[in-house]
Short mmCIF file of N, CA and C in Angstrom, two decimals:
data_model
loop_
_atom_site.label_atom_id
_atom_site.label_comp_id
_atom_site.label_asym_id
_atom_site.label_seq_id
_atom_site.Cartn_x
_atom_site.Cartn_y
_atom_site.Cartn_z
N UNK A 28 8.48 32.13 -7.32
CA UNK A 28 9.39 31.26 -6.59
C UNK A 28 8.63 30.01 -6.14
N UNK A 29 9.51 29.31 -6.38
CA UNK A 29 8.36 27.51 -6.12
C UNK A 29 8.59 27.26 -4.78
N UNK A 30 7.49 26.75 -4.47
CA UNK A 30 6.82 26.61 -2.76
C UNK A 30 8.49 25.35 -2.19
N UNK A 31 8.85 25.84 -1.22
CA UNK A 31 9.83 24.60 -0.73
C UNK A 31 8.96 23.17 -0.28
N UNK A 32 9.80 22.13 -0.29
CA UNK A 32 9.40 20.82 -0.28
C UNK A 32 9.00 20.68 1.68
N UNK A 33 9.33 21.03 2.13
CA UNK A 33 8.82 20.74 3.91
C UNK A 33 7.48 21.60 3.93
N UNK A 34 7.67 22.64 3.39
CA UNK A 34 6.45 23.88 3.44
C UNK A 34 5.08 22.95 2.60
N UNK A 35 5.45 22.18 1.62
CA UNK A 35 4.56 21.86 1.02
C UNK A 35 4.08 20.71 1.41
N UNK A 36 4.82 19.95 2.43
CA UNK A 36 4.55 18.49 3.32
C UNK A 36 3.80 18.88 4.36
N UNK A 37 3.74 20.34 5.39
CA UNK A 37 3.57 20.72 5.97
C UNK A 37 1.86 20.95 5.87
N UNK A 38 1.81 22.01 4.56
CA UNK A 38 0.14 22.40 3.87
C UNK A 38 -0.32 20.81 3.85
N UNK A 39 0.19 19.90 3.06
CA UNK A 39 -0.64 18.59 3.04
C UNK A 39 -1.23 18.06 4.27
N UNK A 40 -0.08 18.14 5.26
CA UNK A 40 -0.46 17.68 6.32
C UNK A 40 -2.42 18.40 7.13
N UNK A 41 -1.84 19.78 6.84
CA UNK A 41 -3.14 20.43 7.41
C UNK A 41 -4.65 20.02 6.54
N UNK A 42 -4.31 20.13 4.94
CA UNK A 42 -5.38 19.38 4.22
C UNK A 42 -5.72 17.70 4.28
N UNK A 43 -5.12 16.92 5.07
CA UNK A 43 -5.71 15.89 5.62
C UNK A 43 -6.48 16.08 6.45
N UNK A 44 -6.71 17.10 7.60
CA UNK A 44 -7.32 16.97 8.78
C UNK A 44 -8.52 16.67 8.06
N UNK A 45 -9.23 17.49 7.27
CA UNK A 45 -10.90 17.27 6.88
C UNK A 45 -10.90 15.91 6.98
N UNK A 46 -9.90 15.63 5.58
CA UNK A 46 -10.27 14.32 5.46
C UNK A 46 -10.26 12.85 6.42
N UNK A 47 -8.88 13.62 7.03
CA UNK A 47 -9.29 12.58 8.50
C UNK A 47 -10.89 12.41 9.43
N UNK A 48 -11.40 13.72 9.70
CA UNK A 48 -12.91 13.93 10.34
C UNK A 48 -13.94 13.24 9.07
N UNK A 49 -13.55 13.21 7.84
CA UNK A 49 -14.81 12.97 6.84
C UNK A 49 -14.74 11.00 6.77
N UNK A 50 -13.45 10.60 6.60
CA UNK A 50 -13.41 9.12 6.67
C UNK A 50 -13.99 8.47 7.73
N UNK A 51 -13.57 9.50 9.14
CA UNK A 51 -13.60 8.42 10.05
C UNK A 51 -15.01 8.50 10.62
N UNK A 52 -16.22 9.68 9.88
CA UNK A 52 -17.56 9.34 10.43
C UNK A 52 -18.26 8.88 9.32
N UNK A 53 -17.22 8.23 7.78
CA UNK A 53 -18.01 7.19 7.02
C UNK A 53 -18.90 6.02 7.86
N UNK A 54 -19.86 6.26 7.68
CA UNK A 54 -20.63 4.70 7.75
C UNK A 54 -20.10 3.03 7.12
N UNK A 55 -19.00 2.88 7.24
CA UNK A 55 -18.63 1.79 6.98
C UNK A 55 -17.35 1.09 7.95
N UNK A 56 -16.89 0.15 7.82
CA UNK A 56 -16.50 -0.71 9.11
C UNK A 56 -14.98 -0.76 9.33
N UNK A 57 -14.62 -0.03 7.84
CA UNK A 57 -13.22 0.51 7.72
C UNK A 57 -12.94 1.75 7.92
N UNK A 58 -13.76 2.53 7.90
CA UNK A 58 -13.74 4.01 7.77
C UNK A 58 -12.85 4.07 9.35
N UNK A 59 -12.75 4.22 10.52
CA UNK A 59 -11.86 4.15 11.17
C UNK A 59 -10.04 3.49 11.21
N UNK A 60 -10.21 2.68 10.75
CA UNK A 60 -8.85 2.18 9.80
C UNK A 60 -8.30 3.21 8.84
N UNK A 61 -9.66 3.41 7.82
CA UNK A 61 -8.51 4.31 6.85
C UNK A 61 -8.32 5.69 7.54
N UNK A 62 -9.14 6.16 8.13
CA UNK A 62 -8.73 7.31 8.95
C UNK A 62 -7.75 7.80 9.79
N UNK A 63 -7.22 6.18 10.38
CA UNK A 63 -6.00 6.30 11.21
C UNK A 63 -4.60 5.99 10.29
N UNK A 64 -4.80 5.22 9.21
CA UNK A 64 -4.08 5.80 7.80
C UNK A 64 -3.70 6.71 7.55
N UNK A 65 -4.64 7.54 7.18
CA UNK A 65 -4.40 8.95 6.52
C UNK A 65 -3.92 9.85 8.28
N UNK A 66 -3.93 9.29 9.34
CA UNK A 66 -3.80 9.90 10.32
C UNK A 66 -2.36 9.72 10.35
N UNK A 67 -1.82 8.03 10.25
CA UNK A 67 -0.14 7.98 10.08
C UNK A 67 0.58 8.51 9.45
N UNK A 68 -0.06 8.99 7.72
CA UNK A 68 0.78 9.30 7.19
C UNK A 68 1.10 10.94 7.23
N UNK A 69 0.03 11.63 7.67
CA UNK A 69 0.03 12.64 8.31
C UNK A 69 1.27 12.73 9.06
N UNK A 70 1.26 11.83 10.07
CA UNK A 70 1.85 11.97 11.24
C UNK A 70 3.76 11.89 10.62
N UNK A 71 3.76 11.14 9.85
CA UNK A 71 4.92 10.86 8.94
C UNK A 71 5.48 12.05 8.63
N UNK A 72 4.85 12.90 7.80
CA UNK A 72 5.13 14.35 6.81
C UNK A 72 5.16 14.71 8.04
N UNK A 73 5.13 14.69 8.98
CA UNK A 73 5.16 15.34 10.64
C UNK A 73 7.12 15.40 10.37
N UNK A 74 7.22 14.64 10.63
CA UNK A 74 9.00 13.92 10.52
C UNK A 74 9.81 14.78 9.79
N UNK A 75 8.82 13.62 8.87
CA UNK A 75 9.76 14.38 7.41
C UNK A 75 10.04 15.37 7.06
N UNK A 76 8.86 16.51 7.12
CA UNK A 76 9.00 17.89 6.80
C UNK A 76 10.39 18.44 7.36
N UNK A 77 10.72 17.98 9.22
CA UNK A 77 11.56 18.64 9.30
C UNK A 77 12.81 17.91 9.00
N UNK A 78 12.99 16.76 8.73
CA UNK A 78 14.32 15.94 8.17
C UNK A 78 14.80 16.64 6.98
N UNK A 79 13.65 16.90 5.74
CA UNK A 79 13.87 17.50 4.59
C UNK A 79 14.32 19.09 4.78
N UNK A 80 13.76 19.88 5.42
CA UNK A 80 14.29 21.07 5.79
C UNK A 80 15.25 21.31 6.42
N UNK A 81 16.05 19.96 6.87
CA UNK A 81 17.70 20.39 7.86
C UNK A 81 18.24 19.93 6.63
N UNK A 82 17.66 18.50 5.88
CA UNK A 82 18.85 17.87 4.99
C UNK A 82 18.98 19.35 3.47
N UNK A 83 17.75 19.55 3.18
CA UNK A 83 17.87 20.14 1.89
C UNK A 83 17.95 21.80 2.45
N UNK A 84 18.57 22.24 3.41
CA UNK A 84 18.74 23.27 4.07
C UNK A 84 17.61 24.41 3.28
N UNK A 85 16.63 24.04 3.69
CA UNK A 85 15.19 24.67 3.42
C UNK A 85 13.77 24.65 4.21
N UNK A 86 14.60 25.70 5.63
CA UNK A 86 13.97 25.91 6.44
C UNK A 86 13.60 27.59 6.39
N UNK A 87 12.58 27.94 6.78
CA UNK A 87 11.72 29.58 6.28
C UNK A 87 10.95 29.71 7.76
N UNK A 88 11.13 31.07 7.63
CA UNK A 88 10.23 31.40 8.79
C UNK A 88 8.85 31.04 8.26
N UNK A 89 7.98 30.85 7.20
CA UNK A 89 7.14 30.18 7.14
C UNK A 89 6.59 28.76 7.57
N UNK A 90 7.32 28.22 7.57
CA UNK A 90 7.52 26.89 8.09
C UNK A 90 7.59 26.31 9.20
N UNK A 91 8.59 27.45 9.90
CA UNK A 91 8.99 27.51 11.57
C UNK A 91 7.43 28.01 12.49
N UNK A 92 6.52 28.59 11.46
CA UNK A 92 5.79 29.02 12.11
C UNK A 92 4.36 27.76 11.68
N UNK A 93 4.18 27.77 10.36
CA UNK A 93 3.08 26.86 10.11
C UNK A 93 3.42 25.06 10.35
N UNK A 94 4.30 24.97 10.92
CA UNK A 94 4.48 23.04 11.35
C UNK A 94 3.97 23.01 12.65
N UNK A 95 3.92 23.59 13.86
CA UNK A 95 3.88 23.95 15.09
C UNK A 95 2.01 23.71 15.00
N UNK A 96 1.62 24.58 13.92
CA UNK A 96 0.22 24.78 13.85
C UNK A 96 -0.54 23.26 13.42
N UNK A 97 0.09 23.17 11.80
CA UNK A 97 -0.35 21.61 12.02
C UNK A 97 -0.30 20.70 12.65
N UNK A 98 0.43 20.43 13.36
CA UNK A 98 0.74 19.49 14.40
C UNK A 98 -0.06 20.22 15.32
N UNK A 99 -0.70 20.78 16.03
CA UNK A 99 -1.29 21.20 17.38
C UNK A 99 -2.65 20.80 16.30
N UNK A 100 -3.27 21.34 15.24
CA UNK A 100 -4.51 21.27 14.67
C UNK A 100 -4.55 19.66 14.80
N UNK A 101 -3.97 18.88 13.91
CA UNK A 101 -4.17 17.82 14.18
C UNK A 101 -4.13 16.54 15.04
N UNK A 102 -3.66 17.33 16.10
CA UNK A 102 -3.43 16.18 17.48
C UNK A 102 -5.00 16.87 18.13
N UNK A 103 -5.35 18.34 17.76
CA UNK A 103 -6.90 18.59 18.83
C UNK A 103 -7.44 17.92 17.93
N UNK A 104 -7.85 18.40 16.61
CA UNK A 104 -9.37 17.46 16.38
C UNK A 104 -9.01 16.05 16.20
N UNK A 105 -8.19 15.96 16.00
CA UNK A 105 -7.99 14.01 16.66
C UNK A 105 -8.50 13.61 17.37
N UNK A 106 -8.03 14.33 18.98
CA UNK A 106 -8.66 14.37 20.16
C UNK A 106 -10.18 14.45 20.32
N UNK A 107 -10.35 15.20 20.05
CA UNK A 107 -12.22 15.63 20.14
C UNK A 107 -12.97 14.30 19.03
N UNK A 108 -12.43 13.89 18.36
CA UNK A 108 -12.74 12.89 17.41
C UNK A 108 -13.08 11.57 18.48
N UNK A 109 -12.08 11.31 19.02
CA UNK A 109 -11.88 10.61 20.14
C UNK A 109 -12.82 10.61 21.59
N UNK A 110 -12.50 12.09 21.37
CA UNK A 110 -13.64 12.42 23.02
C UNK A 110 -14.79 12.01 22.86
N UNK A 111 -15.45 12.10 21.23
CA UNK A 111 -17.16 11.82 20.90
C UNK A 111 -17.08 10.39 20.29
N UNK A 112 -15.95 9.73 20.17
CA UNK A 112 -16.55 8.40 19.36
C UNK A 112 -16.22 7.67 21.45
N UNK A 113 -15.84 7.96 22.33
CA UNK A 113 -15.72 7.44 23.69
C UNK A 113 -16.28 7.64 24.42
N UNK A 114 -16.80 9.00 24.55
CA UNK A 114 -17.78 9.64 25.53
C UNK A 114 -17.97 9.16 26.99
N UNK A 115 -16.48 9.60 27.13
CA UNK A 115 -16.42 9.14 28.73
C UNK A 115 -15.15 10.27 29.41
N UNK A 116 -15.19 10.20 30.56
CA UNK A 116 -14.51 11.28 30.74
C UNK A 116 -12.98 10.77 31.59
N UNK A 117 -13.09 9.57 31.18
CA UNK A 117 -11.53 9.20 31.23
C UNK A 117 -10.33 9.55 29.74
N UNK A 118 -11.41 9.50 28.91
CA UNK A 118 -10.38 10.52 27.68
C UNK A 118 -10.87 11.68 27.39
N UNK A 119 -11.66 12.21 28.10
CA UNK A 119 -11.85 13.51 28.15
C UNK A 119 -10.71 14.34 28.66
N UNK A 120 -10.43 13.89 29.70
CA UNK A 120 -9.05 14.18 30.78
C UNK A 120 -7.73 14.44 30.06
N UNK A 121 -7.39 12.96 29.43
CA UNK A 121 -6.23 13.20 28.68
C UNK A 121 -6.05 13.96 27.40
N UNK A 122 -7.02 14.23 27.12
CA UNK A 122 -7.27 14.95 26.18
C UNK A 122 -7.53 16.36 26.19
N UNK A 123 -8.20 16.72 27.37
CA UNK A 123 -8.36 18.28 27.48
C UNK A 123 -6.56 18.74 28.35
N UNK A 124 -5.74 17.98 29.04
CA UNK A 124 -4.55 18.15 29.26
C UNK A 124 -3.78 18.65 28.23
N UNK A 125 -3.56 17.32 27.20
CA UNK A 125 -2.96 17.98 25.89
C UNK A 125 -3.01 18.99 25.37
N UNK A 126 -4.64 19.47 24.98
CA UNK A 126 -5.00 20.78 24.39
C UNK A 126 -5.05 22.08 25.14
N UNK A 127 -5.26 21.44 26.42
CA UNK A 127 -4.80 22.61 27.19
C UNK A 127 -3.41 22.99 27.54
N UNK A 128 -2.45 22.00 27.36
CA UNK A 128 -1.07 22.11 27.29
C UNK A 128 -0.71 23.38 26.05
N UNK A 129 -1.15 22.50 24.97
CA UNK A 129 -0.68 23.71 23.97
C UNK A 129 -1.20 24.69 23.68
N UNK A 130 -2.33 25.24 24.24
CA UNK A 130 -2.34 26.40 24.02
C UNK A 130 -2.08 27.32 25.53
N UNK A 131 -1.70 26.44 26.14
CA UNK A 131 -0.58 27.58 27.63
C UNK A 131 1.06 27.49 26.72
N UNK A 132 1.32 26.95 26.19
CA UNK A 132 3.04 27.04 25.60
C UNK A 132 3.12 27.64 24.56
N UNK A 133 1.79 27.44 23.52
CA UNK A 133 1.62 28.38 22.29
C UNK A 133 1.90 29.98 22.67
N UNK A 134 0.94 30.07 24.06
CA UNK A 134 1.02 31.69 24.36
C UNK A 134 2.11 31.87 25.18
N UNK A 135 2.78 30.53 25.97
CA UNK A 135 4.30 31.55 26.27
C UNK A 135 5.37 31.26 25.38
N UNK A 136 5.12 30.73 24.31
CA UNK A 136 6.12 30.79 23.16
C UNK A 136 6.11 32.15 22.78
N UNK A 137 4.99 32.75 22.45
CA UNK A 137 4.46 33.93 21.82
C UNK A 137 4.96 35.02 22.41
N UNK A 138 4.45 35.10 23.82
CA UNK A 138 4.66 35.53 24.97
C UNK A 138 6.54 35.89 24.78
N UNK A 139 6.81 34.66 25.18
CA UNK A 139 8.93 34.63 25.27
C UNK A 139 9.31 35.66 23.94
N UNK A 140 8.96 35.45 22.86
CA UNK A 140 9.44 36.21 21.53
C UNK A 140 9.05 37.17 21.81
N UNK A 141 8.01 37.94 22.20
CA UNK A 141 7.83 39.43 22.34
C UNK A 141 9.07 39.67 23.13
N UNK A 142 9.34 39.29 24.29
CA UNK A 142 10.67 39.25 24.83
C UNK A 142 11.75 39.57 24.31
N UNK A 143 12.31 38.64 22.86
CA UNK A 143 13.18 38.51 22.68
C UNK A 143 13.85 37.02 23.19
N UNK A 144 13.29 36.26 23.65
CA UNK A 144 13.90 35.28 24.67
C UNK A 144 12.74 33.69 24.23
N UNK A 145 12.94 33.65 22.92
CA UNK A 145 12.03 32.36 22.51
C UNK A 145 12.96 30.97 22.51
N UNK A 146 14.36 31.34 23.02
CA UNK A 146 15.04 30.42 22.51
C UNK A 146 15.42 30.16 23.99
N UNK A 147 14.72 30.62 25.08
CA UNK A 147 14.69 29.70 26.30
C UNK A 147 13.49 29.33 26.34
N UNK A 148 12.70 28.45 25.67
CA UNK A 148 11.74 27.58 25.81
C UNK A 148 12.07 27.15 24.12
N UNK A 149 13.16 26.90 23.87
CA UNK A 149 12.81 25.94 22.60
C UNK A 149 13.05 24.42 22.96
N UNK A 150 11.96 23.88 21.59
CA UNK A 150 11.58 22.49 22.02
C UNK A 150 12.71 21.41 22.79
N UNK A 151 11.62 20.55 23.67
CA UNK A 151 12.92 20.01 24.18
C UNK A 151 12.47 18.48 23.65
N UNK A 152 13.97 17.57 24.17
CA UNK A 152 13.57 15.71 24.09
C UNK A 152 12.50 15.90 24.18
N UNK A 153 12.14 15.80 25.90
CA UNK A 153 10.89 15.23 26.20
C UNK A 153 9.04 15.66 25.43
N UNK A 154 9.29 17.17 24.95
CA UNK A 154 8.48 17.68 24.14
C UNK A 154 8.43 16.38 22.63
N UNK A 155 9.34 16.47 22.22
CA UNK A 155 9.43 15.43 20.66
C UNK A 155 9.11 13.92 21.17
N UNK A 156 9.35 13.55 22.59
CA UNK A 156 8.93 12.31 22.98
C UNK A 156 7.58 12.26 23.03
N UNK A 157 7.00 13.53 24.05
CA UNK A 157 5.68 13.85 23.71
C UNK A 157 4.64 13.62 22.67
N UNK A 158 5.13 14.45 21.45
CA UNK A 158 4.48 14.20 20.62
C UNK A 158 4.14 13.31 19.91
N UNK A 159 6.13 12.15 19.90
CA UNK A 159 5.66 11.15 18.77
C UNK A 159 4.22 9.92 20.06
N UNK A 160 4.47 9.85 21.22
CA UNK A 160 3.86 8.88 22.08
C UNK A 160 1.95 9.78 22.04
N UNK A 161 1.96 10.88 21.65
CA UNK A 161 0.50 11.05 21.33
C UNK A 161 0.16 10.62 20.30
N UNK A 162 1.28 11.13 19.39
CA UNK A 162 0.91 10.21 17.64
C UNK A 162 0.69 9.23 17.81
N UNK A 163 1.34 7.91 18.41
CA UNK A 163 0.64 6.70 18.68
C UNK A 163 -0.01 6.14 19.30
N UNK A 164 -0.64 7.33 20.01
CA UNK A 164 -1.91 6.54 20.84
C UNK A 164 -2.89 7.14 20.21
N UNK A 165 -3.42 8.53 19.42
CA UNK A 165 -4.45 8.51 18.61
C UNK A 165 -4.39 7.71 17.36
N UNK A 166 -3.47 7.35 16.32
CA UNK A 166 -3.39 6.32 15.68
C UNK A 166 -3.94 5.15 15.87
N UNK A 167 -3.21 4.37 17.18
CA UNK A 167 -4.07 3.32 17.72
C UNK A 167 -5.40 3.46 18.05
N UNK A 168 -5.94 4.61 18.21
CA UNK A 168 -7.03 4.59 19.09
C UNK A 168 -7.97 4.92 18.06
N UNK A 169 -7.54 5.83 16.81
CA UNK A 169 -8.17 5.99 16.01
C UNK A 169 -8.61 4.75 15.06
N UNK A 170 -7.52 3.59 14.84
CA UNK A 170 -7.81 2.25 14.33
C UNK A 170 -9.12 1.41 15.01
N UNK A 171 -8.65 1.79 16.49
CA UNK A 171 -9.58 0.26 17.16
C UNK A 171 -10.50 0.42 17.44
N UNK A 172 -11.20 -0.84 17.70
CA UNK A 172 -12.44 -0.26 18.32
C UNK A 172 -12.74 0.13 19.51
N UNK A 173 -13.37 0.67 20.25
CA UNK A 173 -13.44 1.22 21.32
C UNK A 173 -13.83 0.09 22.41
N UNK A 174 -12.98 -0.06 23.58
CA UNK A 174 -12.57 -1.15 25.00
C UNK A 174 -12.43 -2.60 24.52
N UNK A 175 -11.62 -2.14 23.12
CA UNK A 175 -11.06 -3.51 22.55
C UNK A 175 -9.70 -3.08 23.10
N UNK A 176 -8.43 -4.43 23.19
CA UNK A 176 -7.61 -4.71 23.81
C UNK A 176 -6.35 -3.43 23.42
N UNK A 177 -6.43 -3.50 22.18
CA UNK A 177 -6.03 -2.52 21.41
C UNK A 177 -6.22 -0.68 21.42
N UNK A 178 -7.86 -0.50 22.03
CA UNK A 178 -7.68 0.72 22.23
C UNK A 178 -7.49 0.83 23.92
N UNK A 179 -7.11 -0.29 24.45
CA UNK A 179 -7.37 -0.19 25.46
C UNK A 179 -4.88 0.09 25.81
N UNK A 180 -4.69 -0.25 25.15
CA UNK A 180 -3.19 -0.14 24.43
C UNK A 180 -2.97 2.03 24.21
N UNK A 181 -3.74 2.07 23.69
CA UNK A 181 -4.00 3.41 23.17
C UNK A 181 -4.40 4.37 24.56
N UNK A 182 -5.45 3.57 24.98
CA UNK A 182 -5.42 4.74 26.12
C UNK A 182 -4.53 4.82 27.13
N UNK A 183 -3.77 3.42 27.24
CA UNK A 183 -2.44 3.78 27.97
C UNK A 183 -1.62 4.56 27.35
N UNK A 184 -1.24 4.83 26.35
CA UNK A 184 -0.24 5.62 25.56
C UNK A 184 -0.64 7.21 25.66
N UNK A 185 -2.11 7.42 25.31
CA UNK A 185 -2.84 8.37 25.61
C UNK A 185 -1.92 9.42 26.92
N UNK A 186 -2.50 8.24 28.03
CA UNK A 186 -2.32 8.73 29.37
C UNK A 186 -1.09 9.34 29.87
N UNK A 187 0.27 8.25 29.03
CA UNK A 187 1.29 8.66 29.12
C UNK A 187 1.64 9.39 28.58
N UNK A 188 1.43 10.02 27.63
CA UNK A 188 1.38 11.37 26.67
C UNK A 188 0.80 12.59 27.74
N UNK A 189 0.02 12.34 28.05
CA UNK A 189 -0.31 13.44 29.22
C UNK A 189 0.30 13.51 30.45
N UNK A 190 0.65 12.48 30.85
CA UNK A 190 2.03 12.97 31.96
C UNK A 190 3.25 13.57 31.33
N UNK A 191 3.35 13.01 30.45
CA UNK A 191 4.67 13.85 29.26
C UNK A 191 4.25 14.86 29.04
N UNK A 192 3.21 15.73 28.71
CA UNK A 192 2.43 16.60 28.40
C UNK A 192 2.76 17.72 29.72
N UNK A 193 2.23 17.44 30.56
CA UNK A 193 2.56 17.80 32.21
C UNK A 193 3.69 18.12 32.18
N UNK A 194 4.57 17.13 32.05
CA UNK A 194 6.44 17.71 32.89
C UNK A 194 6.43 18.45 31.60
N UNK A 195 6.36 18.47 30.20
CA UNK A 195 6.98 19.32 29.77
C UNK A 195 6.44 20.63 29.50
N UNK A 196 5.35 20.90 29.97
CA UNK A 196 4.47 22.11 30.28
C UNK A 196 5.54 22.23 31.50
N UNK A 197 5.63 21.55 33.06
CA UNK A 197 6.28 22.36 33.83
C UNK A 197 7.55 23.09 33.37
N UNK A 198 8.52 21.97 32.45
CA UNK A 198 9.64 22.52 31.98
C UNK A 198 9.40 23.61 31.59
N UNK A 199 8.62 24.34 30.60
CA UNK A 199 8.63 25.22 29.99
C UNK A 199 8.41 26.57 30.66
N UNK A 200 7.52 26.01 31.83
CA UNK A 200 7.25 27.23 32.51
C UNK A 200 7.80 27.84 33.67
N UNK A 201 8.89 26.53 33.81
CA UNK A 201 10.14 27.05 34.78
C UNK A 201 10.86 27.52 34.19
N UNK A 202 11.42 27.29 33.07
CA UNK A 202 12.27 28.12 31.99
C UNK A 202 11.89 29.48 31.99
N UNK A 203 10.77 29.81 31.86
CA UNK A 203 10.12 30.74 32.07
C UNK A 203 9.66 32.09 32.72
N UNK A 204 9.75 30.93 34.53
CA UNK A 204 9.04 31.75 35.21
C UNK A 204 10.01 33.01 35.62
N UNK A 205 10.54 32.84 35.64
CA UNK A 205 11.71 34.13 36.09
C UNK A 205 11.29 35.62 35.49
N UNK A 206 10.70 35.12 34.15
CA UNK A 206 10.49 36.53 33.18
C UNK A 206 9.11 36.74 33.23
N UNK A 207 8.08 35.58 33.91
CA UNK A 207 6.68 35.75 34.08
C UNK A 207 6.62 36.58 35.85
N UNK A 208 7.57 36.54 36.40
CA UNK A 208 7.08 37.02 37.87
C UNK A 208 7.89 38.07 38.17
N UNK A 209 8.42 38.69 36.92
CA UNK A 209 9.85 39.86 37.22
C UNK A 209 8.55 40.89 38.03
N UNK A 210 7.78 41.21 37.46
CA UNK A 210 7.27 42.42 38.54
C UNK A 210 5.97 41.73 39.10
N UNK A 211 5.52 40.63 39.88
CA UNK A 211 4.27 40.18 40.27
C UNK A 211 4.17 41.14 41.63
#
């Protein structure tokens, strides 16, 4: 049976990450440019995968489960990409928020389905606002150079991604808490 078309936008996406980490510690003056390239278009098959899987009604529990992953893989080592080409602990911050965001929602996603009850924490707006406003601040940030005007653009976007990050971590875990404190 031939691999579906989102499932297979999805795998690409995860086989960029290397190549995102291998471009962007080329020794050359573009190698950050093309990195945030191959980081957009990444970020694109982000989209698309699921546009193509509502339009060509070819959505799989494979899919439902491995898009979630690429997208979390490639927004952390983005991040950490970021944390060591900045080395400061003003994007350390926004950055350990994020990653620490998703893996507290990863485990009460996980968490809710043992339940039975995954579909009171399914994704919300502000989650998809989330994500696309991180996509464009590691993009940007991955392009520019570092406390040029531009990444300086990026770390605002950054920042605001992590307050987005925040409320929709609280959302989730008010949704939540009812079934986290039934016997505390």
């Amino acid at each position: 049976m031939p691999m579906k078309i989102p499932n297979i936008l999805t795998l690409l996406r995860i086989l960029l990450i290397p190549v995102i980490v291998v471009v962007y510690y080329l020794p050359y003056a573009w190698a950050p440019m093309a990195a945030a390239i191959v980081f957009g278009f990444a970020a694109v098959t982000d989209w698309f995968d699921g546009y193509l899987a509502r339009k060509l009604n070819q959505t799989s529990p494979f899919g439902a489960f491995l898009d979630p992953v690429a997208d979390k893989l490639m927004v952390a080592i983005s991040l950490v990409l970021l944390v060591d080409t900045y080395s400061a602990f003003w994007i350390t911050i926004p950055a350990g928020i994020i990653i620490g965001r998703e893996i507290v929602i990863s485990a009460l996603r996980e968490w809710m389905a043992e339940l039975g009850k995954r579909a009171n924490i399914a994704v919300s707006f502000v989650g998809k606002l989330k994500t696309a406003l991180q996509m464009l601040a590691i993009l940007i940030m991955l392009a520019a150079a570092p406390y040029t005007l531009a990444s300086w653009v990026g770390i605002g976007a950054l920042y605001l991604a992590s307050v987005l990050t925040l409320w929709s971590m609280y959302v989730y875990l008010k949704a939540a808490w009812p079934d986290l404190t039934d016997d505390m």
